[in-house]
PDB file of C-alpha atoms in Angstrom:
ATOM      1  CA  MET Y 151      41.767 -13.239  20.431  1.00  0.00           C
ATOM      2  CA  ASP Y 152      42.126 -11.020  23.572  1.00  0.00           C
ATOM      3  CA  GLY Y 153      42.388 -14.210  26.286  1.00  0.00           C
ATOM      4  CA  THR Y 154      38.604 -13.972  27.193  1.00  0.00           C
ATOM      5  CA  PRO Y 155      37.711 -17.358  27.288  1.00  0.00           C
ATOM      6  CA  GLU Y 156      34.938 -18.162  24.633  1.00  0.00           C
ATOM      7  CA  GLU Y 157      32.620 -21.186  23.973  1.00  0.00           C
ATOM      8  CA  ILE Y 158      34.052 -23.670  21.423  1.00  0.00           C
ATOM      9  CA  THR Y 159      31.400 -24.055  19.342  1.00  0.00           C
ATOM     10  CA  THR Y 160      31.422 -20.088  18.422  1.00  0.00           C
ATOM     11  CA  LEU Y 161      34.656 -21.762  16.211  1.00  0.00           C
ATOM     12  CA  VAL Y 162      31.873 -23.873  14.304  1.00  0.00           C
ATOM     13  CA  GLY Y 163      30.733 -22.795  11.038  1.00  0.00           C
ATOM     14  CA  ARG Y 164      33.318 -20.114  10.644  1.00  0.00           C
ATOM     15  CA  GLU Y 165      35.098 -19.890   7.328  1.00  0.00           C
ATOM     16  CA  VAL Y 166      38.906 -20.454   7.274  1.00  0.00           C
ATOM     17  CA  TYR Y 167      41.718 -18.621   5.038  1.00  0.00           C
ATOM     18  CA  SER Y 168      45.152 -18.941   4.931  1.00  0.00           C
ATOM     19  CA  ASN Y 169      47.374 -16.074   5.969  1.00  0.00           C
ATOM     20  CA  ASN Y 170      47.737 -15.022   2.080  1.00  0.00           C
ATOM     21  CA  GLY Y 171      43.922 -14.882   2.282  1.00  0.00           C
ATOM     22  CA  VAL Y 172      43.032 -18.229   0.240  1.00  0.00           C
ATOM     23  CA  PHE Y 173      39.792 -20.039   1.445  1.00  0.00           C
ATOM     24  CA  VAL Y 174      40.499 -23.150   2.906  1.00  0.00           C
ATOM     25  CA  GLY Y 175      37.435 -24.556   4.212  1.00  0.00           C
ATOM     26  CA  GLU Y 176      34.438 -24.248   7.033  1.00  0.00           C
ATOM     27  CA  VAL Y 177      34.727 -25.586  10.690  1.00  0.00           C
ATOM     28  CA  GLU Y 178      32.625 -28.611  11.183  1.00  0.00           C
ATOM     29  CA  ASP Y 179      33.850 -29.869  14.744  1.00  0.00           C
ATOM     30  CA  VAL Y 180      36.729 -29.317  17.018  1.00  0.00           C
ATOM     31  CA  ARG Y 181      39.075 -31.729  18.432  1.00  0.00           C
ATOM     32  CA  LEU Y 182      39.821 -31.905  22.217  1.00  0.00           C
ATOM     33  CA  ASP Y 183      42.704 -33.291  24.299  1.00  0.00           C
ATOM     34  CA  LEU Y 184      41.270 -33.524  27.803  1.00  0.00           C
ATOM     35  CA  ASP Y 185      44.040 -34.767  29.212  1.00  0.00           C
ATOM     36  CA  HIS Y 186      46.347 -31.917  28.426  1.00  0.00           C
ATOM     37  CA  GLU Y 187      43.347 -29.539  28.305  1.00  0.00           C
ATOM     38  CA  THR Y 188      43.689 -28.298  25.195  1.00  0.00           C
ATOM     39  CA  VAL Y 189      42.054 -28.097  21.626  1.00  0.00           C
ATOM     40  CA  THR Y 190      44.389 -30.248  19.284  1.00  0.00           C
ATOM     41  CA  GLY Y 191      42.614 -29.197  15.989  1.00  0.00           C
ATOM     42  CA  LEU Y 192      40.011 -28.189  13.564  1.00  0.00           C
ATOM     43  CA  ALA Y 193      37.664 -30.368  11.581  1.00  0.00           C
ATOM     44  CA  LEU Y 194      37.385 -28.896   8.114  1.00  0.00           C
ATOM     45  CA  THR Y 195      34.356 -29.381   5.294  1.00  0.00           C
ATOM     46  CA  ALA Y 196      33.428 -27.432   2.265  1.00  0.00           C
ATOM     47  CA  LEU Y 197      36.812 -27.627   1.385  1.00  0.00           C
ATOM     48  CA  ASN Y 198      38.790 -25.244  -1.209  1.00  0.00           C
ATOM     49  CA  ASP Y 199      38.383 -28.131  -4.104  1.00  0.00           C
ATOM     50  CA  GLU Y 200      41.243 -26.207  -5.951  1.00  0.00           C
ATOM     51  CA  LEU Y 201      43.757 -26.688  -2.941  1.00  0.00           C
ATOM     52  CA  PHE Y 202      42.845 -30.159  -1.702  1.00  0.00           C
ATOM     53  CA  ARG Y 203      41.933 -32.043  -5.160  1.00  0.00           C
ATOM     54  CA  ASN Y 204      45.275 -33.859  -5.259  1.00  0.00           C
ATOM     55  CA  GLN Y 205      44.894 -35.227  -1.840  1.00  0.00           C
ATOM     56  CA  ILE Y 206      41.534 -35.111  -0.655  1.00  0.00           C
ATOM     57  CA  GLU Y 207      38.464 -37.099  -2.606  1.00  0.00           C
ATOM     58  CA  PRO Y 208      35.624 -34.670  -2.995  1.00  0.00           C
ATOM     59  CA  GLY Y 209      33.095 -34.506   0.000  1.00  0.00           C
ATOM     60  CA  LYS Y 210      35.821 -35.600   2.443  1.00  0.00           C
ATOM     61  CA  GLY Y 211      37.130 -33.148   5.397  1.00  0.00           C
ATOM     62  CA  VAL Y 212      40.628 -32.454   6.685  1.00  0.00           C
ATOM     63  CA  LEU Y 213      41.806 -32.141  10.393  1.00  0.00           C
ATOM     64  CA  ILE Y 214      44.215 -29.131  10.766  1.00  0.00           C
ATOM     65  CA  PRO Y 215      46.217 -28.844  14.096  1.00  0.00           C
ATOM     66  CA  TYR Y 216      45.304 -25.949  16.138  1.00  0.00           C
ATOM     67  CA  ARG Y 217      48.974 -24.705  16.375  1.00  0.00           C
ATOM     68  CA  TRP Y 218      48.405 -23.318  12.599  1.00  0.00           C
ATOM     69  CA  VAL Y 219      45.523 -21.080  13.755  1.00  0.00           C
ATOM     70  CA  ARG Y 220      46.797 -17.270  13.715  1.00  0.00           C
ATOM     71  CA  ALA Y 221      43.914 -14.982  14.232  1.00  0.00           C
ATOM     72  CA  VAL Y 222      40.036 -15.743  15.118  1.00  0.00           C
ATOM     73  CA  GLY Y 223      37.777 -13.006  14.221  1.00  0.00           C
ATOM     74  CA  ASP Y 224      34.984 -13.162  11.695  1.00  0.00           C
ATOM     75  CA  VAL Y 225      36.808 -15.631  10.001  1.00  0.00           C
ATOM     76  CA  ILE Y 226      40.015 -17.868  11.190  1.00  0.00           C
ATOM     77  CA  LEU Y 227      43.371 -17.564   9.577  1.00  0.00           C
ATOM     78  CA  ILE Y 228      45.881 -20.299   9.398  1.00  0.00           C
ATOM     79  CA  ASN Y 229      49.240 -20.869   8.824  1.00  0.00           C
ATOM     80  CA  ASP Y 230      50.048 -20.483   4.843  1.00  0.00           C
ATOM     81  CA  VAL Y 231      51.750 -23.803   4.799  1.00  0.00           C
ATOM     82  CA  ILE Y 232      48.257 -25.395   3.867  1.00  0.00           C
ATOM     83  CA  GLU Y 233      48.570 -23.899   0.472  1.00  0.00           C
ATOM     84  CA  ARG Y 234      51.472 -26.165  -0.018  1.00  0.00           C
ATOM     85  CA  LEU Y 235      49.079 -29.153  -0.603  1.00  0.00           C
ATOM     86  CA  LYS Y 236      48.380 -27.643  -3.879  1.00  0.00           C
ATOM     87  CA  ASN Y 237      51.605 -28.299  -5.564  1.00  0.00           C
ATOM     88  CA  PRO Y 238      53.277 -30.638  -3.118  1.00  0.00           C
ATOM     89  CA  GLU Y 239      56.103 -31.491  -5.624  1.00  0.00           C
ATOM     90  CA  GLU Y 240      57.310 -28.117  -6.186  1.00  0.00           C
ATOM     91  CA  ASP Y 241      57.923 -27.517  -2.415  1.00  0.00           C
ATOM     92  CA  GLU Y 242      58.996 -30.683  -0.945  1.00  0.00           C
ATOM     93  CA  GLU Y 243      62.311 -28.902   0.504  1.00  0.00           C
ATOM     94  CA  SER Y 244      60.530 -26.361   2.217  1.00  0.00           C
ATOM     95  CA  LEU Y 245      58.201 -28.831   3.857  1.00  0.00           C
ATOM     96  CA  VAL Y 246      61.300 -30.256   5.922  1.00  0.00           C
ATOM     97  CA  VAL Y 247      61.409 -27.516   8.666  1.00  0.00           C
TER      98      VAL Y 247
ATOM     99  CA  MET W 105      41.356 -40.123  27.285  1.00  0.00           C
ATOM    100  CA  ALA W 106      41.968 -40.017  23.725  1.00  0.00           C
ATOM    101  CA  ASP W 107      41.188 -37.145  21.369  1.00  0.00           C
ATOM    102  CA  ILE W 108      37.574 -36.609  20.934  1.00  0.00           C
ATOM    103  CA  LEU W 109      35.435 -34.373  18.649  1.00  0.00           C
ATOM    104  CA  ALA W 110      33.445 -31.727  20.521  1.00  0.00           C
ATOM    105  CA  GLU W 111      30.483 -32.493  18.660  1.00  0.00           C
ATOM    106  CA  ASN W 112      30.521 -36.196  20.423  1.00  0.00           C
ATOM    107  CA  LEU W 113      30.581 -34.815  23.884  1.00  0.00           C
ATOM    108  CA  SER W 114      27.557 -32.399  23.077  1.00  0.00           C
ATOM    109  CA  GLY W 115      24.442 -33.154  25.329  1.00  0.00           C
ATOM    110  CA  LYS W 116      26.184 -35.868  27.058  1.00  0.00           C
ATOM    111  CA  ALA W 117      25.427 -36.413  30.715  1.00  0.00           C
ATOM    112  CA  VAL W 118      27.488 -35.066  33.278  1.00  0.00           C
ATOM    113  CA  MET W 119      27.740 -37.183  36.536  1.00  0.00           C
ATOM    114  CA  GLY W 120      30.011 -36.377  39.702  1.00  0.00           C
ATOM    115  CA  SER W 121      32.421 -39.024  41.052  1.00  0.00           C
ATOM    116  CA  ASP W 122      30.089 -39.571  43.863  1.00  0.00           C
ATOM    117  CA  GLY W 123      27.470 -40.876  41.476  1.00  0.00           C
ATOM    118  CA  THR W 124      25.130 -37.679  41.274  1.00  0.00           C
ATOM    119  CA  GLU W 125      23.592 -36.829  38.266  1.00  0.00           C
ATOM    120  CA  LEU W 126      24.376 -33.000  37.696  1.00  0.00           C
ATOM    121  CA  GLY W 127      23.248 -32.323  34.343  1.00  0.00           C
ATOM    122  CA  MET W 128      24.015 -32.408  30.687  1.00  0.00           C
ATOM    123  CA  LEU W 129      26.888 -30.606  28.686  1.00  0.00           C
ATOM    124  CA  TYR W 130      26.022 -27.575  26.845  1.00  0.00           C
ATOM    125  CA  ASN W 131      29.376 -26.056  25.713  1.00  0.00           C
ATOM    126  CA  ILE W 132      32.980 -26.162  26.877  1.00  0.00           C
ATOM    127  CA  THR W 133      34.949 -22.460  27.250  1.00  0.00           C
ATOM    128  CA  MET W 134      38.247 -22.265  25.786  1.00  0.00           C
ATOM    129  CA  ASP W 135      41.027 -19.366  24.907  1.00  0.00           C
ATOM    130  CA  LEU W 136      40.657 -18.950  21.152  1.00  0.00           C
ATOM    131  CA  LYS W 137      44.596 -17.845  21.226  1.00  0.00           C
ATOM    132  CA  SER W 138      46.229 -20.732  23.258  1.00  0.00           C
ATOM    133  CA  GLY W 139      43.679 -23.565  22.474  1.00  0.00           C
ATOM    134  CA  GLU W 140      43.611 -24.086  26.271  1.00  0.00           C
ATOM    135  CA  LEU W 141      40.379 -25.424  27.572  1.00  0.00           C
ATOM    136  CA  HIS W 142      38.799 -23.672  30.491  1.00  0.00           C
ATOM    137  CA  ASP W 143      35.314 -24.877  31.755  1.00  0.00           C
ATOM    138  CA  LEU W 144      32.631 -27.219  31.013  1.00  0.00           C
ATOM    139  CA  LEU W 145      29.244 -25.587  30.843  1.00  0.00           C
ATOM    140  CA  VAL W 146      26.716 -28.320  32.435  1.00  0.00           C
ATOM    141  CA  GLN W 147      22.894 -27.294  32.286  1.00  0.00           C
ATOM    142  CA  PRO W 148      21.742 -28.807  35.804  1.00  0.00           C
ATOM    143  CA  ASN W 149      19.162 -31.266  36.135  1.00  0.00           C
ATOM    144  CA  GLU W 150      15.820 -29.864  37.553  1.00  0.00           C
ATOM    145  CA  GLN W 151      16.360 -31.981  40.768  1.00  0.00           C
ATOM    146  CA  VAL W 152      19.559 -30.804  41.080  1.00  0.00           C
ATOM    147  CA  ALA W 153      19.806 -28.448  44.103  1.00  0.00           C
ATOM    148  CA  PRO W 154      22.592 -25.792  43.016  1.00  0.00           C
ATOM    149  CA  SER W 155      23.039 -24.874  46.372  1.00  0.00           C
ATOM    150  CA  ARG W 156      24.310 -28.345  47.408  1.00  0.00           C
ATOM    151  CA  VAL W 157      27.326 -28.324  44.426  1.00  0.00           C
ATOM    152  CA  ALA W 158      30.104 -26.497  45.245  1.00  0.00           C
ATOM    153  CA  PHE W 159      30.337 -25.692  41.344  1.00  0.00           C
ATOM    154  CA  ASP W 160      30.328 -21.897  40.493  1.00  0.00           C
ATOM    155  CA  GLN W 161      27.446 -20.774  38.226  1.00  0.00           C
ATOM    156  CA  ASP W 162      27.157 -18.483  35.012  1.00  0.00           C
ATOM    157  CA  ASP W 163      24.367 -16.055  34.811  1.00  0.00           C
ATOM    158  CA  ARG W 164      22.331 -18.807  33.112  1.00  0.00           C
ATOM    159  CA  GLY W 165      22.611 -20.985  35.876  1.00  0.00           C
ATOM    160  CA  ARG W 166      24.825 -23.461  34.162  1.00  0.00           C
ATOM    161  CA  PHE W 167      27.700 -24.811  36.119  1.00  0.00           C
ATOM    162  CA  ARG W 168      31.102 -24.147  35.525  1.00  0.00           C
ATOM    163  CA  ILE W 169      33.360 -26.952  35.777  1.00  0.00           C
ATOM    164  CA  PRO W 170      37.142 -26.654  35.405  1.00  0.00           C
ATOM    165  CA  VAL W 171      38.212 -29.047  32.661  1.00  0.00           C
ATOM    166  CA  ASN W 172      40.780 -30.544  35.051  1.00  0.00           C
ATOM    167  CA  ARG W 173      38.108 -32.033  37.198  1.00  0.00           C
ATOM    168  CA  VAL W 174      37.177 -34.572  34.324  1.00  0.00           C
ATOM    169  CA  GLN W 175      38.098 -38.085  35.366  1.00  0.00           C
ATOM    170  CA  ALA W 176      36.457 -40.085  32.660  1.00  0.00           C
ATOM    171  CA  VAL W 177      34.551 -39.864  29.220  1.00  0.00           C
ATOM    172  CA  LYS W 178      32.470 -42.417  28.019  1.00  0.00           C
ATOM    173  CA  ASP W 179      28.668 -42.988  28.467  1.00  0.00           C
ATOM    174  CA  TYR W 180      28.953 -39.969  31.012  1.00  0.00           C
ATOM    175  CA  ILE W 181      31.249 -37.550  31.752  1.00  0.00           C
ATOM    176  CA  VAL W 182      32.511 -38.202  35.082  1.00  0.00           C
ATOM    177  CA  VAL W 183      33.888 -35.406  37.232  1.00  0.00           C
ATOM    178  CA  GLN W 184      35.522 -34.934  40.525  1.00  0.00           C
ATOM    179  CA  ARG W 185      33.544 -33.397  43.257  1.00  0.00           C
TER     180      ARG W 185
END
């Protein structure tokens, strides 16, 4: 992430973890907004079933906002708010930020 | 232009706003940190003479077309030239 332009397909197939090291899923596709010339999200598949069991049917994917991305290296690290999906009722207050 | 998944753009034909077919979309470059998009990388068609196209080329001969040149995306990607 040193600001050198990279091809967007380098993101595809990379594993995604939360900042705390929890596996989230794998990048399947990249969502673009050509008007604003930005990447708006990552489409993830092969999801961590434990994390998404309560929200997402098995075999389906999720879109996460690109602003959650913290680091791109051998793997991609994203904001750990993603872990709140696991126990949404416990953390309802903290989701209202 | 609504949000679009990159996979749906891959291999799409790229046309100049004057109607010339330039080639096929090969990839798009971005800044991984900010998420900002930079250039379309377009594999030129064989009949295109690169010397008559004003866009830069990378070391493999692909045109670098700044994303802000994109005017429309449907069956073709139309770029201002």
